[in-house]
Short mmCIF file of N, CA and C in Angstrom, two decimals:
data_model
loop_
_atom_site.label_atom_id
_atom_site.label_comp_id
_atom_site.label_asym_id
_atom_site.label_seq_id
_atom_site.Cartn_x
_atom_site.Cartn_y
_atom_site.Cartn_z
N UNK A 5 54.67 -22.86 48.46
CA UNK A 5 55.78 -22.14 47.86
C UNK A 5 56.82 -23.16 47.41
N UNK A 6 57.38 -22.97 46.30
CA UNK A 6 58.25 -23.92 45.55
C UNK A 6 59.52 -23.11 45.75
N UNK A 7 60.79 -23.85 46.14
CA UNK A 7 61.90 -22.83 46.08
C UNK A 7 62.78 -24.09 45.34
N UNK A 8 63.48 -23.20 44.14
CA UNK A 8 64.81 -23.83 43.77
C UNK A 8 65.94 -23.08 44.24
N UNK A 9 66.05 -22.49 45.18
CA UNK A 9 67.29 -21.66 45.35
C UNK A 9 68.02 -22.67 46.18
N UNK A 10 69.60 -22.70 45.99
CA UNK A 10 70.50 -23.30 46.29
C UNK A 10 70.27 -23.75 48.09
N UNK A 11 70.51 -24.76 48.88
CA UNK A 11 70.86 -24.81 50.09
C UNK A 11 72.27 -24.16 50.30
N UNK A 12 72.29 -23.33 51.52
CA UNK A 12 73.85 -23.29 51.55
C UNK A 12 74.37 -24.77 52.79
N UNK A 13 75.39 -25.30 52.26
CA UNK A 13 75.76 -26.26 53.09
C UNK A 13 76.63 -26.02 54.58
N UNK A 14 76.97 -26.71 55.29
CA UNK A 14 77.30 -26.68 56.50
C UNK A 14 78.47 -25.78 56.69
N UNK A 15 79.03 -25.24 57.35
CA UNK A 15 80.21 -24.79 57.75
C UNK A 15 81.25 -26.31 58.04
N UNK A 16 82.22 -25.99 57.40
CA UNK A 16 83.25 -27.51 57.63
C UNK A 16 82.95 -28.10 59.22
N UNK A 17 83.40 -26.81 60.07
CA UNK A 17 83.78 -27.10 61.30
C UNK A 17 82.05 -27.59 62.65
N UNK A 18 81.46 -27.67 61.50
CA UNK A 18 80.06 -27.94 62.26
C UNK A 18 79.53 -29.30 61.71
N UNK A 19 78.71 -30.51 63.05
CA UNK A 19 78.43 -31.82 62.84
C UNK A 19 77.11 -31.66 61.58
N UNK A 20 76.91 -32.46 60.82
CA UNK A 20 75.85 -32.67 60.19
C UNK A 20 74.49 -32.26 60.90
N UNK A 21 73.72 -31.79 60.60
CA UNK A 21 72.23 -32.20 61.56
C UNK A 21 71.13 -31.80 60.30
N UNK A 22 69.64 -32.37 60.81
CA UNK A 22 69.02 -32.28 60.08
C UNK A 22 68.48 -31.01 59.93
N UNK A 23 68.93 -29.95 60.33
CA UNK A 23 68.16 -28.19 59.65
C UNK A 23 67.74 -28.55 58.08
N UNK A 24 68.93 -28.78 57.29
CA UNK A 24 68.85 -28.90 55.92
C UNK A 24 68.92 -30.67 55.57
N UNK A 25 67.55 -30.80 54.79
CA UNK A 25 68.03 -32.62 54.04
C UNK A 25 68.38 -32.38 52.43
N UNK A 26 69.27 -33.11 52.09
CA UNK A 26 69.82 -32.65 50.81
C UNK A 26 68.28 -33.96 49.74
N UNK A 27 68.56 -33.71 48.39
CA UNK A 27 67.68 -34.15 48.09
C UNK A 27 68.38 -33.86 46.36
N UNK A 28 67.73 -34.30 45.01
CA UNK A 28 68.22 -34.21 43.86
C UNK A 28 66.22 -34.20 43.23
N UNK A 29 66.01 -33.19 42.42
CA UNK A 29 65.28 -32.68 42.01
C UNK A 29 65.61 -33.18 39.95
N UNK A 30 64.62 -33.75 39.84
CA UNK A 30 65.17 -34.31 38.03
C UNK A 30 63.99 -33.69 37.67
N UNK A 31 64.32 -32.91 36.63
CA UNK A 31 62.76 -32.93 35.67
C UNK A 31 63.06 -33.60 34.72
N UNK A 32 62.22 -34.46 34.19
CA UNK A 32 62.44 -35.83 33.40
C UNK A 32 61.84 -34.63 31.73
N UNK A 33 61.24 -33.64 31.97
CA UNK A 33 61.00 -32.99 30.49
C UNK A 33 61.97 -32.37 30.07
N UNK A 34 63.10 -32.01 30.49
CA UNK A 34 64.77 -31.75 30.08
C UNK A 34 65.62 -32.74 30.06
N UNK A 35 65.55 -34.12 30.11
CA UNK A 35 66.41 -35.08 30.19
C UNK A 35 66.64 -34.95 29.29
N UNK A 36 67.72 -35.17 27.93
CA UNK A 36 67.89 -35.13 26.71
C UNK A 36 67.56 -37.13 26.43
N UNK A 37 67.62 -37.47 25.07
CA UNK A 37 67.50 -38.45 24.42
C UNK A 37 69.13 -38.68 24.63
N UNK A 38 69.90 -39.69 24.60
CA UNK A 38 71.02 -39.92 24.19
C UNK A 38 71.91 -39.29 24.88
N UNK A 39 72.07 -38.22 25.68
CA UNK A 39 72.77 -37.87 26.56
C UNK A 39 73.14 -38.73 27.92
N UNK A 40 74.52 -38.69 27.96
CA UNK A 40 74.52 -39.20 29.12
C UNK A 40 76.14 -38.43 30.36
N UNK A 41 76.02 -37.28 29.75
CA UNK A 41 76.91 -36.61 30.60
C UNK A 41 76.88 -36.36 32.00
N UNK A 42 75.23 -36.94 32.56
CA UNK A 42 75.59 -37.09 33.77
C UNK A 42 76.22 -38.75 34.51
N UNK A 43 76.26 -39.41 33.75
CA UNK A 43 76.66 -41.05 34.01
C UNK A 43 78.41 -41.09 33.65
N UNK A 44 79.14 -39.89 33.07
CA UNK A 44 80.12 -39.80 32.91
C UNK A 44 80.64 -38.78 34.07
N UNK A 45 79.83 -38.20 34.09
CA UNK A 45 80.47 -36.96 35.31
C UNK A 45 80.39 -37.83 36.75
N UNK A 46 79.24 -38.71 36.95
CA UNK A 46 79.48 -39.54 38.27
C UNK A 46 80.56 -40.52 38.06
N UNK A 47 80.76 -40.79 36.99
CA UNK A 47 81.78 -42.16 37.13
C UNK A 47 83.25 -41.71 37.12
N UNK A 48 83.66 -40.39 36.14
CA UNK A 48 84.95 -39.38 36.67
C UNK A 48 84.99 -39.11 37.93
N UNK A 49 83.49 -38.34 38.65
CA UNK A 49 83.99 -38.04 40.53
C UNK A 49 84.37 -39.18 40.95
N UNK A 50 83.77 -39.87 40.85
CA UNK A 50 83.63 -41.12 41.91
C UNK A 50 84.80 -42.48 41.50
N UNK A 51 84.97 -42.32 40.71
CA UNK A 51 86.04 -43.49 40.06
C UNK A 51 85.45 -44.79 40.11
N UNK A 52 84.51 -44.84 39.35
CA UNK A 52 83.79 -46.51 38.84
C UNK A 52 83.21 -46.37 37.30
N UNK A 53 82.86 -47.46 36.68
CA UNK A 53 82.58 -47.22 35.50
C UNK A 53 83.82 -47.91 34.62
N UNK A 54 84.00 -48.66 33.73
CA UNK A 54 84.78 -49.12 32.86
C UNK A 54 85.92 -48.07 32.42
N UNK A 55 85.61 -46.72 31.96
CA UNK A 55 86.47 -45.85 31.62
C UNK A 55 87.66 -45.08 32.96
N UNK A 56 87.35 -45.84 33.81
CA UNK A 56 87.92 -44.94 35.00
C UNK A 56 88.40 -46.07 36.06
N UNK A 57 88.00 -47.07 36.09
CA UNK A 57 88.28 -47.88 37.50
C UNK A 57 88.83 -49.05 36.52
N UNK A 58 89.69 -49.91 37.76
CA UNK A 58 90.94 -50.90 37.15
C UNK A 58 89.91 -52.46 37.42
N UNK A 59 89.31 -52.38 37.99
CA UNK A 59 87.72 -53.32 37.92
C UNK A 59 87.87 -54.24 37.24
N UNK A 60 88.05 -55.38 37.23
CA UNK A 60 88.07 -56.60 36.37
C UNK A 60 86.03 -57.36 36.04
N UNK A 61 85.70 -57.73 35.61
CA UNK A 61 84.16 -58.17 36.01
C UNK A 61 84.24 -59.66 34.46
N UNK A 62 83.71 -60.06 34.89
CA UNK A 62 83.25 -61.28 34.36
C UNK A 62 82.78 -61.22 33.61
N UNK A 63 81.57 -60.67 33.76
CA UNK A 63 80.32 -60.58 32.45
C UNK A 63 80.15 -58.76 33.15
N UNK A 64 79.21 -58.18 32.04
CA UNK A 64 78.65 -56.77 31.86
C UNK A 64 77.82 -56.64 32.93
N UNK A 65 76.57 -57.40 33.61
CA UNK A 65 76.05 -57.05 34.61
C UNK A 65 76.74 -56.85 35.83
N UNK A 66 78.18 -56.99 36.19
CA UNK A 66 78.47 -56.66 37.29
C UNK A 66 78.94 -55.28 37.37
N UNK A 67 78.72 -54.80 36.28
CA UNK A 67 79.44 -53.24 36.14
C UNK A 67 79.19 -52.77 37.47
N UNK A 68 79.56 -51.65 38.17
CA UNK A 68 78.76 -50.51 38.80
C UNK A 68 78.12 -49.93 38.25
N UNK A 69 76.89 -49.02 38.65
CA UNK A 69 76.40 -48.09 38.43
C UNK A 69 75.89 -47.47 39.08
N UNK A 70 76.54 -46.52 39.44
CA UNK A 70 75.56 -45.21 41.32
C UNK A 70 74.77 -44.50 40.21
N UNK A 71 74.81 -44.30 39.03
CA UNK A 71 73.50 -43.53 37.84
C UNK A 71 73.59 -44.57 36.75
N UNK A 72 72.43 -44.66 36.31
CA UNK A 72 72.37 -44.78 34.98
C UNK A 72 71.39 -44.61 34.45
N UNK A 73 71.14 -43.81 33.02
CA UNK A 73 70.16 -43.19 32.00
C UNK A 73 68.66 -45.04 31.85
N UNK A 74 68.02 -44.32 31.97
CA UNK A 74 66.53 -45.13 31.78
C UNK A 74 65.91 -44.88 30.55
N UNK A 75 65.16 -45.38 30.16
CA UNK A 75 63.97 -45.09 29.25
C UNK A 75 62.70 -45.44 29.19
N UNK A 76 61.38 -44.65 29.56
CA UNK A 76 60.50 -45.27 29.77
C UNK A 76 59.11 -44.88 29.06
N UNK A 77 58.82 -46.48 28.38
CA UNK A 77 57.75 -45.91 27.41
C UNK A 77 56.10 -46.53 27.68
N UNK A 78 55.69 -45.28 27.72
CA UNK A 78 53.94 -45.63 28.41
C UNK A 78 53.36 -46.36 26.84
N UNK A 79 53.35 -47.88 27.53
CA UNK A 79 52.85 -48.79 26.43
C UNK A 79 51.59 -47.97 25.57
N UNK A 80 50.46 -47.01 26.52
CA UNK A 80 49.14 -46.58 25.89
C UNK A 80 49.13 -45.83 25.06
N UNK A 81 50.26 -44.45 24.52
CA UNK A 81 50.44 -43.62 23.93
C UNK A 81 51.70 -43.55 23.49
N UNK A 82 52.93 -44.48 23.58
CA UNK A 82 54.47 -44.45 22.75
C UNK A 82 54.94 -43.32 23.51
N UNK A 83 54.17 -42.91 24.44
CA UNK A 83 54.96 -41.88 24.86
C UNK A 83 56.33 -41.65 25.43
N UNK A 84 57.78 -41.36 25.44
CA UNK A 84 59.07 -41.87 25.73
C UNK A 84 60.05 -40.80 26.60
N UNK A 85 59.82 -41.20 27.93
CA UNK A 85 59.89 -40.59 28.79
C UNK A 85 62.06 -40.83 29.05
N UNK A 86 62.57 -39.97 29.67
CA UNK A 86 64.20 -40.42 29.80
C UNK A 86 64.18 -39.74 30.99
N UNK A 87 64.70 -40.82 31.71
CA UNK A 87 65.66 -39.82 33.12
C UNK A 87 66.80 -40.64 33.73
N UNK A 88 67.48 -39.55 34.34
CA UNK A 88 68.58 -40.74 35.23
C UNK A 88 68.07 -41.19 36.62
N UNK A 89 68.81 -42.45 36.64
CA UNK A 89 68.01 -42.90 38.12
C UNK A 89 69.38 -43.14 38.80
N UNK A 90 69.28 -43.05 39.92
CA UNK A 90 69.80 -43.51 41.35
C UNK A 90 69.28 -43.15 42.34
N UNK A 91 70.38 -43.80 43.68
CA UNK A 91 69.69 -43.89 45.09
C UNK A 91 68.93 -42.99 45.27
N UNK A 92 67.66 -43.05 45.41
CA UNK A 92 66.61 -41.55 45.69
C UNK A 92 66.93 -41.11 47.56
N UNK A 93 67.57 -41.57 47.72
CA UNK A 93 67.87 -41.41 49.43
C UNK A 93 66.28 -40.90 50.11
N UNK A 94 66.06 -41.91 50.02
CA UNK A 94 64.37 -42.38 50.58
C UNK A 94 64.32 -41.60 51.70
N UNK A 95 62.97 -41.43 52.11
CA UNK A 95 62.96 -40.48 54.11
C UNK A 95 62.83 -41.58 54.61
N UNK A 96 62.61 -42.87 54.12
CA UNK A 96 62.84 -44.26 55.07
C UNK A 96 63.12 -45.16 54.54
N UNK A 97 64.96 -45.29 54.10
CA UNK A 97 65.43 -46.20 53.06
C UNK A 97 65.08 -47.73 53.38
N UNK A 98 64.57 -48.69 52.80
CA UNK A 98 64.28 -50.15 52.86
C UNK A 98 65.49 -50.48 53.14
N UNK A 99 66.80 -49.66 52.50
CA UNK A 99 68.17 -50.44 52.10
C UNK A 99 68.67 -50.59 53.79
N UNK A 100 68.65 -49.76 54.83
CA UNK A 100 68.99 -49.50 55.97
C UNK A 100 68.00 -50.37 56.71
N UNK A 101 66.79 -50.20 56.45
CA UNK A 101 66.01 -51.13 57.35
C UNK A 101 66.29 -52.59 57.27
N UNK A 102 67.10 -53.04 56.50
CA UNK A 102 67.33 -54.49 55.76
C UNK A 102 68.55 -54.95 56.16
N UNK A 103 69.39 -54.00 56.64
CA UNK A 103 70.76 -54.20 56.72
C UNK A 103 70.98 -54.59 58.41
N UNK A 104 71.45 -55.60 57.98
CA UNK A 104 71.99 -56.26 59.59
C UNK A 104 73.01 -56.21 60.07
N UNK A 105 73.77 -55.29 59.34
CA UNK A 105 75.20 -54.55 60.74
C UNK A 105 74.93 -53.25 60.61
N UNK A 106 73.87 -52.30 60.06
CA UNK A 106 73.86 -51.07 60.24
C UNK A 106 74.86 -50.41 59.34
N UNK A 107 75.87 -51.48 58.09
CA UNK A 107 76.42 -50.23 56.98
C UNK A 107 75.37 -49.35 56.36
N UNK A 108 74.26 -49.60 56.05
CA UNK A 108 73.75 -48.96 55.26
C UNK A 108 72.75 -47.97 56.41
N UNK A 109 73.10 -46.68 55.86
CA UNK A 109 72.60 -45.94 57.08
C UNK A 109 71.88 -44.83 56.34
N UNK A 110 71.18 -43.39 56.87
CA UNK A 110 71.02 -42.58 56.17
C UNK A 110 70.99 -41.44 57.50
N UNK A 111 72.15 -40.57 56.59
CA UNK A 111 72.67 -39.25 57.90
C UNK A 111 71.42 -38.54 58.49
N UNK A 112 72.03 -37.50 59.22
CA UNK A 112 70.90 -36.65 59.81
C UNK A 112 70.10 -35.74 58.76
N UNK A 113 71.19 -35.28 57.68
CA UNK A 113 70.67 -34.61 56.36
C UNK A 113 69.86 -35.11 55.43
N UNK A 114 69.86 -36.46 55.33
CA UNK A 114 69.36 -37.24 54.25
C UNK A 114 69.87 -38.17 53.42
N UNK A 115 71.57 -38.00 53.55
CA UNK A 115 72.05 -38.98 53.02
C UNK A 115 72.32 -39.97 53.12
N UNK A 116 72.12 -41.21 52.01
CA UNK A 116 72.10 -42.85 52.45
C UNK A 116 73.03 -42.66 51.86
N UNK A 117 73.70 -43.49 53.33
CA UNK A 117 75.16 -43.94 52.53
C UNK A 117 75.52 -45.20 52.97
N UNK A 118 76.40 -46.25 52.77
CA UNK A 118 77.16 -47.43 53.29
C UNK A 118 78.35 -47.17 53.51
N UNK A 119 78.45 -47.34 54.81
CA UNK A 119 79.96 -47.61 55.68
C UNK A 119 80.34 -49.16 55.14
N UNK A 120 81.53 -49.06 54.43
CA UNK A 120 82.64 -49.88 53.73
C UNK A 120 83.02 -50.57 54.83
N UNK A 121 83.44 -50.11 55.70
CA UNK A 121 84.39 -50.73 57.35
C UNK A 121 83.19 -51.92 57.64
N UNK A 122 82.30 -51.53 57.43
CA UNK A 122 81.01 -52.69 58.30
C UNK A 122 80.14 -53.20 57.41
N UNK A 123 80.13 -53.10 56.56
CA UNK A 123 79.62 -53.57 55.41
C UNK A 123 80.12 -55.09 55.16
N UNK A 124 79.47 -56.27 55.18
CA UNK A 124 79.54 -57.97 55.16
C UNK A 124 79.40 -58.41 53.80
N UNK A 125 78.59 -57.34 53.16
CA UNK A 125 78.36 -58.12 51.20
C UNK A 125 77.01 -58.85 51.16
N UNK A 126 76.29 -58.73 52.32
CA UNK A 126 75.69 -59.93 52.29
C UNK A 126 74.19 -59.12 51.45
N UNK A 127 74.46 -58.16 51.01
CA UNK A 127 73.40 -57.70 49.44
C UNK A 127 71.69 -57.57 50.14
N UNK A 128 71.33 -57.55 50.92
CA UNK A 128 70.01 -57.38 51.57
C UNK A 128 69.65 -55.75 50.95
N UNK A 129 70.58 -55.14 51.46
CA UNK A 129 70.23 -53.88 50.66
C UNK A 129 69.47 -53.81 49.20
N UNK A 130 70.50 -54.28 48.19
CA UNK A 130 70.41 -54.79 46.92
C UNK A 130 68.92 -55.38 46.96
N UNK A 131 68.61 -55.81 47.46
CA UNK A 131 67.27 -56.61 47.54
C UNK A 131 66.39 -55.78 47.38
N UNK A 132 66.12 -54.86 48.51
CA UNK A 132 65.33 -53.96 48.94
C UNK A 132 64.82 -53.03 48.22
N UNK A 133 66.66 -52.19 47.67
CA UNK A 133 66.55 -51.09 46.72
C UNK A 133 65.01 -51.06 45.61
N UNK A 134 64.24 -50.48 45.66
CA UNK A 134 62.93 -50.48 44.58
C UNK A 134 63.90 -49.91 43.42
N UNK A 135 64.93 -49.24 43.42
CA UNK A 135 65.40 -48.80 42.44
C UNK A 135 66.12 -49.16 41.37
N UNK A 136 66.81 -50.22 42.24
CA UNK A 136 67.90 -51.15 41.77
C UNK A 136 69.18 -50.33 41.03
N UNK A 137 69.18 -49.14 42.80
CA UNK A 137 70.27 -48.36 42.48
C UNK A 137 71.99 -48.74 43.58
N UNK A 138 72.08 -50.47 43.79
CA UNK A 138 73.17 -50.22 44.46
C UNK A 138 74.08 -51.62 43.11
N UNK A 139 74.95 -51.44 44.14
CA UNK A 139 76.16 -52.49 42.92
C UNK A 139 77.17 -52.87 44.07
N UNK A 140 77.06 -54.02 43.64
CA UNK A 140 78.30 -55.31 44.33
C UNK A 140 79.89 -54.66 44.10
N UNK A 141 80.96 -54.95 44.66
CA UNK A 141 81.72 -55.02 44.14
C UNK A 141 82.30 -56.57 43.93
N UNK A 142 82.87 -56.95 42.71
CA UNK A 142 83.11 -58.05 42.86
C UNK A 142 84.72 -58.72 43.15
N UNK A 143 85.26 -57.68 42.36
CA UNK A 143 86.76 -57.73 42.69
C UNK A 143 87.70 -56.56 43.40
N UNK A 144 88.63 -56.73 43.49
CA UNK A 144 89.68 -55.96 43.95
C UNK A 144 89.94 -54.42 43.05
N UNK A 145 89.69 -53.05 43.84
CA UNK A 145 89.92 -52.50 42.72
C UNK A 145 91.23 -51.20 42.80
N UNK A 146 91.92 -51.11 41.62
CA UNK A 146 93.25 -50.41 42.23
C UNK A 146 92.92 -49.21 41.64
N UNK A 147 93.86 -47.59 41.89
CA UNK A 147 93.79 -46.44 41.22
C UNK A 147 92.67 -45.98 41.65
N UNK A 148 92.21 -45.62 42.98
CA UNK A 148 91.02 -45.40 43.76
C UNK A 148 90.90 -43.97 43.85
N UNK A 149 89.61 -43.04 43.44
CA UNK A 149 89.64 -42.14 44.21
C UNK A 149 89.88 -41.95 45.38
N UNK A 150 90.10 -40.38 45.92
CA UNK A 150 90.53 -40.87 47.77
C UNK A 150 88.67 -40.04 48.35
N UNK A 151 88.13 -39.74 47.32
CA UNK A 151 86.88 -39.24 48.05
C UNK A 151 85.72 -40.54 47.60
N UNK A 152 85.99 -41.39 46.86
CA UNK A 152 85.44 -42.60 46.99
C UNK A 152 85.87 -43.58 47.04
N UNK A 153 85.97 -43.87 48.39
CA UNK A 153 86.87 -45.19 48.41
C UNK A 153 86.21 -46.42 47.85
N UNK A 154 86.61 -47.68 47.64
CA UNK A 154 85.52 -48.80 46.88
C UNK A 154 86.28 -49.96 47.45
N UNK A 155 85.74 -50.94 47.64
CA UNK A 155 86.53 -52.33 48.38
C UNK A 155 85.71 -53.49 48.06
N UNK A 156 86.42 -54.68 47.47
CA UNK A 156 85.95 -55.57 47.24
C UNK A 156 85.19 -56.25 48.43
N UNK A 157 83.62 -56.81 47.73
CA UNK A 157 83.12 -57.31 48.91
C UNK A 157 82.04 -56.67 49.66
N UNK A 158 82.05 -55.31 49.19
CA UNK A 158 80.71 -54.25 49.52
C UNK A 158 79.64 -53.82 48.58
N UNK A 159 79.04 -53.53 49.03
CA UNK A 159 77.82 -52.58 48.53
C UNK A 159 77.93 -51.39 48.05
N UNK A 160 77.63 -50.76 47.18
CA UNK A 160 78.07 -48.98 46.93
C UNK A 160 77.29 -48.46 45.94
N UNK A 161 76.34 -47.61 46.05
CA UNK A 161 75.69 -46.39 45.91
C UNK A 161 75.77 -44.79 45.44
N UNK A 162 75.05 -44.36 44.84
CA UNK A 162 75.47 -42.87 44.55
C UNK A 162 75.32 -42.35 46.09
N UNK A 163 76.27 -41.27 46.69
CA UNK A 163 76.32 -40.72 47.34
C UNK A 163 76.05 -39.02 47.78
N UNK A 164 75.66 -39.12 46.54
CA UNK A 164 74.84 -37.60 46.44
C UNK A 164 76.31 -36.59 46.15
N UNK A 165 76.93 -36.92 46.19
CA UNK A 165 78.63 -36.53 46.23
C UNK A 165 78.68 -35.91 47.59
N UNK A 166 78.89 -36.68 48.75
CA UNK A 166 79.06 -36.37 49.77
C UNK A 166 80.04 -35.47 50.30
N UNK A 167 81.38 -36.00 49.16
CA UNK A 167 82.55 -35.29 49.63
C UNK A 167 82.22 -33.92 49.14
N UNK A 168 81.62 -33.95 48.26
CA UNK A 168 81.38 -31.92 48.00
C UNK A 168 80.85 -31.64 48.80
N UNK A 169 79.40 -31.97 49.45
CA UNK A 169 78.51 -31.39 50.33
C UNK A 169 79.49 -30.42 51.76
N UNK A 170 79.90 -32.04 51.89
CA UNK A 170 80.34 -32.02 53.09
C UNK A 170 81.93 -30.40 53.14
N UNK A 171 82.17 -30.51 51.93
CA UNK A 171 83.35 -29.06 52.21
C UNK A 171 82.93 -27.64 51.50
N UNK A 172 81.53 -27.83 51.81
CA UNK A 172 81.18 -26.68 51.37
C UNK A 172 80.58 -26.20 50.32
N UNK A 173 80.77 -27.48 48.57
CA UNK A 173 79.98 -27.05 47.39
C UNK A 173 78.53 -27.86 47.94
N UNK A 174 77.92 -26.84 46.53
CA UNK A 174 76.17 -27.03 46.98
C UNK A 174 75.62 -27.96 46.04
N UNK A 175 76.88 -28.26 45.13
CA UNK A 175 75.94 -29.43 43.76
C UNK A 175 76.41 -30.54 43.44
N UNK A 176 76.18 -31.48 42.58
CA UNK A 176 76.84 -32.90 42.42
C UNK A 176 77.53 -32.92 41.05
N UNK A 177 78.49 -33.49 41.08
CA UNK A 177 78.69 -33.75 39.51
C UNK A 177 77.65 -33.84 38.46
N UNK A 178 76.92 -35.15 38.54
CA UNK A 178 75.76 -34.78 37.58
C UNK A 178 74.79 -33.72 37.16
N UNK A 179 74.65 -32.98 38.47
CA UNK A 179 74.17 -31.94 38.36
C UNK A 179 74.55 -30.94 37.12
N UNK A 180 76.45 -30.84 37.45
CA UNK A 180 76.24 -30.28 36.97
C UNK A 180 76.77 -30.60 35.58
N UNK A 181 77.39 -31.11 35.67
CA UNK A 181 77.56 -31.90 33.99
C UNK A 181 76.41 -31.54 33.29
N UNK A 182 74.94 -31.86 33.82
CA UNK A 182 73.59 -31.69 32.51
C UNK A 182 73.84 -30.10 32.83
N UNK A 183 73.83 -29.43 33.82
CA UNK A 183 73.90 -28.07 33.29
C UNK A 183 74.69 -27.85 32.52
N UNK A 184 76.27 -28.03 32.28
CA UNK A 184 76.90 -27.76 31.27
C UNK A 184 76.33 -27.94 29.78
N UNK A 185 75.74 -29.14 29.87
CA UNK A 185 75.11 -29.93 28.67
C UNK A 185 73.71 -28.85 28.37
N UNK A 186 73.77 -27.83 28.91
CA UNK A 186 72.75 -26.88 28.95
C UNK A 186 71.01 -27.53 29.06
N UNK A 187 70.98 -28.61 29.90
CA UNK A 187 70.09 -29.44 30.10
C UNK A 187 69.30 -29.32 31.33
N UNK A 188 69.47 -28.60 32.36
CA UNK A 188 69.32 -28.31 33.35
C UNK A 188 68.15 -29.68 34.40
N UNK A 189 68.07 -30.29 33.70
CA UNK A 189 67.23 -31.43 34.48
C UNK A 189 67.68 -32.07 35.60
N UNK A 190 68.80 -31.56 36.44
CA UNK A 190 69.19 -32.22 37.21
C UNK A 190 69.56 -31.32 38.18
N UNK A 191 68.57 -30.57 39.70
CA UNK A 191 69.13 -30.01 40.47
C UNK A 191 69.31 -30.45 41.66
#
């Protein structure tokens, strides 16, 4: 049995546990070409991304990116596949097994996340990621969201939008951004 019906999330006043693991469902045959309203809707929640964070960077590869749009073409048939990628919050993240103070963790629900407070920089995660869904920070950054905090010197990841989960909504920004975009590839 296949169910897309919504999880309902926790009651505020109750600890995380694993009853429910959260998870992000893409169908890559609704991704649009050229769309990228979900890489704008994560970088508005979350405050990273050139258009939103005070971020200084050197060169272009140090951008962040907790999403960004792919393209992938099966050399045998041109065939041209699009989806967004980030942290797939693995059932046994490499990024956590790699990490030698235990920032990088993954909750009782499913979510990988990195604790900022304990987090050293020292990028093992980054290593690991098969996805090559985490990002350095490199500098100091001001005008911070307060539901994503960011600190020079860490590691940081899509978070599935934790802070929604956690008070009760059932979806992520990206989510729903492509729904708006009447795209629905992203539940």
């Amino acid at each position: 049995v296949f169910l897309t019906a919504p999880a309902l999330a926790k009651p505020l006043d109750q600890p995380v546990t694993s009853d429910k693991r959260w998870g992000i469902l893409v169908d890559t045959s609704k991704c649009a070409d050229g769309c990228t309203a979900c890489v704008s809707a994560c970088e508005t929640e979350n405050g990273w991304g050139s258009a939103v964070d005070s971020e200084k960077r050197s060169s272009a590869e140090q951008k962040a990116q907790w999403i960004r749009k792919v393209q992938i073409r099966e050399k045998a048939t041109g065939h041209v596949t699009n989806l967004p990628l980030m942290c797939q919050h693995c059932e046994t993240p490499p990024c956590a097994d790699v990490c030698p103070t235990g920032a990088s963790f993954k909750r009782a629900d499913g979510i990988v996340l990195v604790d900022k407070h304990i987090c050293i920089g020292c990028r093992y995660c980054m290593m690991a990621c098969p996805y090559k869904a985490r990002s350095f920070i490199h500098e100091v950054i001001d005008n911070q969201t307060v539901v994503a905090p960011r600190g020079k010197g860490c590691v940081e990841s899509c978070t599935l939008c934790v802070h929604r989960l956690d008070r009760g909504d059932i979806s992520t920004a990206c989510a729903d951004a492509c729904a708006k975009e009447g795209h629905e590839a992203i539940l």
